[in-house]
Tab-separated table of C-alpha atoms and ligand atoms in Angstrom:
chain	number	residue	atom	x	y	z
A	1	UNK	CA	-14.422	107.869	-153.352
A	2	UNK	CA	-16.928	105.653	-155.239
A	3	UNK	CA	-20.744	106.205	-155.328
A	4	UNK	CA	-22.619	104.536	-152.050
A	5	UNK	CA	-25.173	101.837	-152.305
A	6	UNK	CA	-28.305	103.358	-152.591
A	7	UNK	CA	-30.511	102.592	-149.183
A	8	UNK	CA	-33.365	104.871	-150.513
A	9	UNK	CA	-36.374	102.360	-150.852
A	10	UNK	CA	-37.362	101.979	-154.711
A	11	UNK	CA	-40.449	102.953	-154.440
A	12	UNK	CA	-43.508	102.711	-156.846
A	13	UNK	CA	-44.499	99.360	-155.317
A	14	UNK	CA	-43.751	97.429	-158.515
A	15	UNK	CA	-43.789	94.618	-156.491
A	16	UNK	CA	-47.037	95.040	-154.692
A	17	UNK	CA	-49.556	91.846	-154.393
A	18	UNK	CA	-46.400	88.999	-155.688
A	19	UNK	CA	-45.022	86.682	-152.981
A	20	UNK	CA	-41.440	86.511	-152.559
A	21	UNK	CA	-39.186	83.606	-150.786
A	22	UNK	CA	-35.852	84.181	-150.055
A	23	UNK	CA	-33.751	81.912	-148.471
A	24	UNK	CA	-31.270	82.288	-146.196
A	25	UNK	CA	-32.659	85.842	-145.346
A	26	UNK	CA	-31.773	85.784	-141.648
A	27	UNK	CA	-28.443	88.130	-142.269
A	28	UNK	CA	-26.359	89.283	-144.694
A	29	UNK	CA	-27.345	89.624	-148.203
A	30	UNK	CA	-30.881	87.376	-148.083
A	31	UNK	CA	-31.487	90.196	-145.093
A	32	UNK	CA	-30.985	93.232	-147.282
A	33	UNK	CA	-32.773	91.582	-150.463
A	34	UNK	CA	-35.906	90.297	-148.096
A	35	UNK	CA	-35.960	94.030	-146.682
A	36	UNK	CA	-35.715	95.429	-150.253
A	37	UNK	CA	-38.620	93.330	-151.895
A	38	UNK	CA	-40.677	94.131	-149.250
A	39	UNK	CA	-39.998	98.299	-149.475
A	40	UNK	CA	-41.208	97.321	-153.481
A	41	UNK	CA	-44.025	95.846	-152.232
A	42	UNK	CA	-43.573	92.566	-152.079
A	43	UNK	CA	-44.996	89.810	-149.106
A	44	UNK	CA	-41.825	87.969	-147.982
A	45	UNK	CA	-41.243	84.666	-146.578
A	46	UNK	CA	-38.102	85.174	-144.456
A	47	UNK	CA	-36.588	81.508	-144.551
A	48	UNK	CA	-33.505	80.246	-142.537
A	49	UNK	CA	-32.500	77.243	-140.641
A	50	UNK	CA	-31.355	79.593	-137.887
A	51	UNK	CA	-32.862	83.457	-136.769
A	52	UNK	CA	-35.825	83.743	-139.523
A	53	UNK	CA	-38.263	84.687	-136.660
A	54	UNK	CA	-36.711	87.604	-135.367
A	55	UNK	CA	-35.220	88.854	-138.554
A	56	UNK	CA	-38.959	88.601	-139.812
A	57	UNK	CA	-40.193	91.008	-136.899
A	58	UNK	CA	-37.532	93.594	-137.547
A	59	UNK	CA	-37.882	93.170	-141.200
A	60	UNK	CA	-41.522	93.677	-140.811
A	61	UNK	CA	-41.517	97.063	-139.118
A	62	UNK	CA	-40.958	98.286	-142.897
A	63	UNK	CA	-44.396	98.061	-143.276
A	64	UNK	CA	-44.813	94.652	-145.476
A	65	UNK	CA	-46.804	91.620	-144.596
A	66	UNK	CA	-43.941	88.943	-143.123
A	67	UNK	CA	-44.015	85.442	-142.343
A	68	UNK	CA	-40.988	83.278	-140.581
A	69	UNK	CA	-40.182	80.103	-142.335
A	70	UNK	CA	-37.637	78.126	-139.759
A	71	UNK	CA	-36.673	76.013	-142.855
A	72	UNK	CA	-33.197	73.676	-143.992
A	73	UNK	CA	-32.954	74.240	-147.372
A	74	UNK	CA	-31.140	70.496	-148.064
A	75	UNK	CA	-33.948	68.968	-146.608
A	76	UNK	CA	-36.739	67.536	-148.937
A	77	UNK	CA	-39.943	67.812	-146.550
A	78	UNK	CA	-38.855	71.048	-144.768
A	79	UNK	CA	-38.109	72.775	-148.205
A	80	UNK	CA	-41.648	71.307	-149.419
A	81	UNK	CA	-43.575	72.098	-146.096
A	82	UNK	CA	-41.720	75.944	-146.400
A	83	UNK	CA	-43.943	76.414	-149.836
A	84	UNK	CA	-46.815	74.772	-148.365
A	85	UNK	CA	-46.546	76.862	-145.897
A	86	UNK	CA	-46.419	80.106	-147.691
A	87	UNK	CA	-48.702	79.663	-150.289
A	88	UNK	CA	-51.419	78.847	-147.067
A	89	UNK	CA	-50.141	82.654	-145.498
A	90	UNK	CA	-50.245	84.259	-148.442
A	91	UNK	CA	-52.548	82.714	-151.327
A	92	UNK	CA	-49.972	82.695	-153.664
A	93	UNK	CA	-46.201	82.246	-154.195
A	94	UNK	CA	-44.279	84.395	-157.484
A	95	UNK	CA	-41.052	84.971	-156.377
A	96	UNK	CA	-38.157	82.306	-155.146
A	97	UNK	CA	-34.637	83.923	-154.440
A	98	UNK	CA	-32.149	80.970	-153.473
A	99	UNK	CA	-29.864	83.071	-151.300
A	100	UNK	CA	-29.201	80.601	-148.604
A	101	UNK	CA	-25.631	79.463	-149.074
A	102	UNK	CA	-21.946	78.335	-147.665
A	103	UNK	CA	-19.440	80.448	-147.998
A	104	UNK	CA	-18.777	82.704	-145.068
A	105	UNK	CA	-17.892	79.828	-142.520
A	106	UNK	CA	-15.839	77.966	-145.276
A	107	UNK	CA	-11.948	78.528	-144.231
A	108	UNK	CA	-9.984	79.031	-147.189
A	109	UNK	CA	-7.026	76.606	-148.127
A	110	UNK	CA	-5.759	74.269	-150.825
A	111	UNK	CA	-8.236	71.916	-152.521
A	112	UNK	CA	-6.367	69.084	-151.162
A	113	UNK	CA	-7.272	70.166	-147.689
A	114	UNK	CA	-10.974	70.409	-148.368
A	115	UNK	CA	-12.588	67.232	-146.468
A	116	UNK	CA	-14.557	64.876	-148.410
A	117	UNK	CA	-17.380	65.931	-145.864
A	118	UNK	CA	-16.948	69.405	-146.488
A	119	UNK	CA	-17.370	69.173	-149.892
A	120	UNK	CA	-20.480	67.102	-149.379
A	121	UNK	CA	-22.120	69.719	-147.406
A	122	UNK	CA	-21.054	72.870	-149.301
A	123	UNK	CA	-22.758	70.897	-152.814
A	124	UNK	CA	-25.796	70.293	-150.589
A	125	UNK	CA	-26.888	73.702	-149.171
A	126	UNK	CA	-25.431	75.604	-152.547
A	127	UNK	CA	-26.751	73.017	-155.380
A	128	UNK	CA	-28.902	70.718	-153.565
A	129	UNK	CA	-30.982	73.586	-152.189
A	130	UNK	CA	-31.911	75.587	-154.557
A	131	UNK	CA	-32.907	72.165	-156.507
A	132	UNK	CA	-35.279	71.206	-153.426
A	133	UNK	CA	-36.328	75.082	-153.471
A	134	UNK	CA	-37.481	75.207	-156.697
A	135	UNK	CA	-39.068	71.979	-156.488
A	136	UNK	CA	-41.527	73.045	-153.920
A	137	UNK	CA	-42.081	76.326	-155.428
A	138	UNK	CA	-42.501	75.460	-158.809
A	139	UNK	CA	-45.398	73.778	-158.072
A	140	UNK	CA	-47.620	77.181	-156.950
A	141	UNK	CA	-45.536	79.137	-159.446
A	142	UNK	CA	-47.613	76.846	-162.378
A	143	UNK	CA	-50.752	77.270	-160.932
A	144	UNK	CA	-50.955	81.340	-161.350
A	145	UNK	CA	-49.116	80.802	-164.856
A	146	UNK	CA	-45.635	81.727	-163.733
A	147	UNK	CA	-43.150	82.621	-161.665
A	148	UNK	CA	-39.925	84.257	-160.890
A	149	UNK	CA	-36.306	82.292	-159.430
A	150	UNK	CA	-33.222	84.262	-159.000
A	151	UNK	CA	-30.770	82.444	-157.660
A	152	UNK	CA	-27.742	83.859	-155.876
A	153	UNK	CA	-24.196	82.757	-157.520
A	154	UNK	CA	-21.217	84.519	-157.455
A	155	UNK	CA	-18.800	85.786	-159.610
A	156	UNK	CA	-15.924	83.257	-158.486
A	157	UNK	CA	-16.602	80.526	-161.152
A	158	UNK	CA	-15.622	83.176	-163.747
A	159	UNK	CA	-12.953	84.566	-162.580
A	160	UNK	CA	-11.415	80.646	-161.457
A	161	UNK	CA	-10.859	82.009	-157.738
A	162	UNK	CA	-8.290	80.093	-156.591
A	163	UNK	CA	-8.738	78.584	-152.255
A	164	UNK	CA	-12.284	77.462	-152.281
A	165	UNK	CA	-12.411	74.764	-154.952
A	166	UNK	CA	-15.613	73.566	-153.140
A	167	UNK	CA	-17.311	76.621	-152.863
A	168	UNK	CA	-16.402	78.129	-156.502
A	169	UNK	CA	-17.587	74.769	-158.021
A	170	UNK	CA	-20.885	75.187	-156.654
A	171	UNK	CA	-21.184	78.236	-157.548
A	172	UNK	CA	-20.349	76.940	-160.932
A	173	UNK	CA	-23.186	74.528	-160.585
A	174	UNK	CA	-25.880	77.332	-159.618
A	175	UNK	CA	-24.881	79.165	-163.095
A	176	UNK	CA	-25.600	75.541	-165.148
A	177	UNK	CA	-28.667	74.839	-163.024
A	178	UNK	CA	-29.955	78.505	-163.875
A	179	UNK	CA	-29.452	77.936	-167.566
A	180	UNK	CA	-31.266	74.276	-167.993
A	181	UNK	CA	-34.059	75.653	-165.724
A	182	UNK	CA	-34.711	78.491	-167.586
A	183	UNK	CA	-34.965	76.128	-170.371
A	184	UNK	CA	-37.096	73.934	-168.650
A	185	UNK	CA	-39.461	76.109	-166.837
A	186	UNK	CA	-39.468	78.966	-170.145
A	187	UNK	CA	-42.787	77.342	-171.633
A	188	UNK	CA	-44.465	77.714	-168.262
A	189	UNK	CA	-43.617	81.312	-167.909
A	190	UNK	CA	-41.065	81.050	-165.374
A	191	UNK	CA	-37.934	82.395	-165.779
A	192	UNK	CA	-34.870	81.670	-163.927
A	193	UNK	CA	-31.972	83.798	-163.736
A	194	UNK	CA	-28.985	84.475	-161.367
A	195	UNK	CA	-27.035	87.187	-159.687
A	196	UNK	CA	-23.669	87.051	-159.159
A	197	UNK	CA	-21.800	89.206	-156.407
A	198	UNK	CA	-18.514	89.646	-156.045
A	199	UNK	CA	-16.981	89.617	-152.189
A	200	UNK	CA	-19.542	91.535	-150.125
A	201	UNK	CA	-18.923	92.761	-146.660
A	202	UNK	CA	-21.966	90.113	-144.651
A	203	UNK	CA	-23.053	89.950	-141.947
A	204	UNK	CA	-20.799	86.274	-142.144
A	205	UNK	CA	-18.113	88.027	-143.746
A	206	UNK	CA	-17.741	90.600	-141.191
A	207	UNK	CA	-17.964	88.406	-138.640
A	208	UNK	CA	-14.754	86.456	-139.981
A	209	UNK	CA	-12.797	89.420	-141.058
A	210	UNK	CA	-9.692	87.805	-139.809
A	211	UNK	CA	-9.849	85.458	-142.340
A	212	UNK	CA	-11.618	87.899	-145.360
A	213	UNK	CA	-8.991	91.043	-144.755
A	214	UNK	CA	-6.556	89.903	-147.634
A	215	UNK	CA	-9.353	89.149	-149.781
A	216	UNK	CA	-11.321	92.498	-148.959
A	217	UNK	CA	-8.520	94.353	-149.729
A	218	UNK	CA	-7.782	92.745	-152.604
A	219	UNK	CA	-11.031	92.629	-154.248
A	220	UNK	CA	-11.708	96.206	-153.545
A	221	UNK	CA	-8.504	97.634	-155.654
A	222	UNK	CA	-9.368	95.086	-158.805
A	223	UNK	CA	-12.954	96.703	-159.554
A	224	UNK	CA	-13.908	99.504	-161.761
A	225	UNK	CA	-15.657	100.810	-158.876
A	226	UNK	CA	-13.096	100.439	-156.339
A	227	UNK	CA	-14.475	100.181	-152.967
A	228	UNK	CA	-15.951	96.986	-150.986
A	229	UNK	CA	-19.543	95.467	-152.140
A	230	UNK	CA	-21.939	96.161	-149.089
A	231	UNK	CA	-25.556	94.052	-149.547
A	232	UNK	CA	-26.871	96.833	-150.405
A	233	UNK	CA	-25.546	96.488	-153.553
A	234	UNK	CA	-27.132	93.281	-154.857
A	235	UNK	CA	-30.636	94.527	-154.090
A	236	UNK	CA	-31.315	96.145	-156.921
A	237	UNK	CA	-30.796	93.606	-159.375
A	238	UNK	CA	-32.766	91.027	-157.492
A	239	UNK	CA	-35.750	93.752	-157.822
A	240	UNK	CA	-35.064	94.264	-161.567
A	241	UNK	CA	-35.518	89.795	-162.223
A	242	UNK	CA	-38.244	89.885	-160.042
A	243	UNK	CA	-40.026	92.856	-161.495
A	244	UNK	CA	-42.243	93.247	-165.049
A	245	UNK	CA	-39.003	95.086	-166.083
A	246	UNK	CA	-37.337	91.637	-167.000
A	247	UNK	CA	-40.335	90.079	-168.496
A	248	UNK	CA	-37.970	88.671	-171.307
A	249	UNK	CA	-34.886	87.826	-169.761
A	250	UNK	CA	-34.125	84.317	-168.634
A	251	UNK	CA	-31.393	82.012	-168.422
A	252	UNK	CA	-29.109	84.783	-167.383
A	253	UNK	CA	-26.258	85.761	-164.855
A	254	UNK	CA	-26.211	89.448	-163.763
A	255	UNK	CA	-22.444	89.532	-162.067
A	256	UNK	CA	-23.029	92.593	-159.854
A	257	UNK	CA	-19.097	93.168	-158.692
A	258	UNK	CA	-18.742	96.595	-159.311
A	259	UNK	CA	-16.807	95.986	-162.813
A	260	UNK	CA	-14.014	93.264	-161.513
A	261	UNK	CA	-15.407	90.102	-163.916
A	262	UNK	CA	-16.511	92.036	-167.558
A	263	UNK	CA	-18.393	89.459	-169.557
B	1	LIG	N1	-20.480	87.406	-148.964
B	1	LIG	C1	-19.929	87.243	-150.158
B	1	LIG	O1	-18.787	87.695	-150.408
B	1	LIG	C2	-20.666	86.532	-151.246
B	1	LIG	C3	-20.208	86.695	-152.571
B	1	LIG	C4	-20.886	86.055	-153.606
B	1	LIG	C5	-21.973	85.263	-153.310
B	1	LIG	N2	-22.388	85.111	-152.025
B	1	LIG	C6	-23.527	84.243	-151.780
B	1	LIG	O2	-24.575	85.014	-151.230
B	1	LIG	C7	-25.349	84.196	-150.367
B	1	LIG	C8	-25.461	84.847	-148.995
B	1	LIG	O3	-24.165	85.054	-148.507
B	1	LIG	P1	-23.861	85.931	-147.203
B	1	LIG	O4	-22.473	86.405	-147.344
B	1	LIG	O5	-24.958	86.875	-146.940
B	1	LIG	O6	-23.859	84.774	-146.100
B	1	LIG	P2	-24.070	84.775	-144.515
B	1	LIG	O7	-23.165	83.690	-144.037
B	1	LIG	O8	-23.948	86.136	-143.926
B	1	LIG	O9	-25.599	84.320	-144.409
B	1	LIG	C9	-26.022	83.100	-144.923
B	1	LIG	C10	-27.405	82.795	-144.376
B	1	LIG	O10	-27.809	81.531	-144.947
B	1	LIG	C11	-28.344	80.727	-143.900
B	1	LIG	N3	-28.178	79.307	-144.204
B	1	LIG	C12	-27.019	78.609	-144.267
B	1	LIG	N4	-27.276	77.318	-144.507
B	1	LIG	C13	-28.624	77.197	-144.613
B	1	LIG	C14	-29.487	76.101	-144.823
B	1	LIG	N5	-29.004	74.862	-144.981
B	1	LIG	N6	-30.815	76.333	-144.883
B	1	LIG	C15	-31.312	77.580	-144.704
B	1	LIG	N7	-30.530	78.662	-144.465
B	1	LIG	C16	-29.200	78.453	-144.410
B	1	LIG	C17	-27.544	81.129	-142.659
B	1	LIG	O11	-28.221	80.759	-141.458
B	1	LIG	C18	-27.419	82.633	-142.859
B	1	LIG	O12	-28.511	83.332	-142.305
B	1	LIG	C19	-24.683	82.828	-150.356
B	1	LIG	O13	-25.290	81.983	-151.310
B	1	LIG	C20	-23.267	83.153	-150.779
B	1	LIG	O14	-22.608	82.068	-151.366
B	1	LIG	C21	-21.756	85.729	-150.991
């Protein structure tokens, strides 16, 4: 039996008084990181085109301050009017995790089945919004000197997982937008890295386990640590980017798979 994500808050509010976005945070693993930065300390903005208000009130029972952002990440005034929004809550904005993402609802099949619209939409919520994201946040991020962006990959563009071309090439995308970012944004003191899961039982996951149950399997036995990746998992190495631990490290991808992609 493998070692169980840890569910202990971490404790030590190393995040206490920094502002935190994450996207997508309605379910799944934006849920669990959301709930996480706020047990560090954190203020979260709990953005999602569908659910952020009530997963803010449950997330909020915790004990952090909360605010609901009912926000579509591909869309250039909502993304900008989400920032606006939580800089005016909170007086400040340090933290952007771009979490929100298509993957669970994708059906998997042969790249030449993949509709052109499909394809359009997947590069828009995975690429496109953490682009608009980061746009709007940047902008508060520079006036208090810096900032944090993690943005959620996945370990799929290294490992060339075959069934999703869409999805995996996004994913891809994320990694080089992480890297020319980091670039980018290093003089201003904001660093940009990524965190790559491997499959991770979700809230959308579990929901489509029907389609997932090869893949579970199969993902499980080809880790180090073999057993399934719960949410839980990824938490901690959001934390770790966001926190003073990682001061120096930017332009990275932590692949947190339990030891299936070594790199
Ligand atoms: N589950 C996995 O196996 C896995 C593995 C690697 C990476 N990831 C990535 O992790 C992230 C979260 O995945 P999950 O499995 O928790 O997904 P999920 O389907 O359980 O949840 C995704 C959340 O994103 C929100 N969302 C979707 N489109 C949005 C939009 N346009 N604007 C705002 N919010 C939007 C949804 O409403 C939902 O709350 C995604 O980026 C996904 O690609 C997932």
């Amino acid at each position: 039996m493998g070692e169980s994500p840890s569910t202990q808050p971490p404790g030590g509010g190393e995040l206490a008084g920094q502002v935190a976005v994450v996207t997508g945070a309605a379910q799944g693993i934006g849920r669990a990181i959301a709930e996480h930065l706020v047990s560090a300390g954190a203020s979260v903005a709990v953005v999602d085109v569908h659910g952020a208000g009530p997963a803010a009130s449950e997330i909020e029972q915790l004990g952090g301050r909360v605010l609901a952002v009912e926000a579509d990440v591909t869309s250039e005034s909502a993304t900008a009017a989400m920032a606006e929004s939580v800089h005016h809550a909170f007086g400040r904005l340090d933290i952007l995790v771009n979490n929100a993402g298509l993957f669970t609802t994708l059906d998997p099949g042969p790249f030449e089945s993949i509709p052109v619209q499909r394809w359009r939409r997947v590069m828009d919520v995975n690429v496109m919004g953490p682009f608009l994201c980061a746009r709007a946040c940047v902008r508060f991020m520079r006036l208090q000197g810096g900032g944090r962006i993690i943005n959620i990959a996945s370990s799929t563009p290294f490992k060339g997982t075959p069934y999703t071309l869409d999805y995996v090439t996004s994913k891809g995308a994320v990694v080089a937008l992480t890297r020319a970012l980091a670039k980018e944004l290093g003089p201003q003191s904001i660093l940009v890295n990524a965190v790559a899961p491997g499959l991770t039982l979700s809230d959308g996951l579990l929901e489509r386990s029907g389609v997932f149950d090869q893949k579970i399997a199969a993902s499980a036995s080809g880790r180090a640590l073999e057993r399934p990746q719960h949410p839980a998992d990824i938490v901690g190495a959001v934390r770790f980017l966001s926190g003073p631990g990682a001061a120096f490290i930017t332009g990275q991808t932590l692949v947190v798979d339990g030891g299936s992609f070594l790199h």
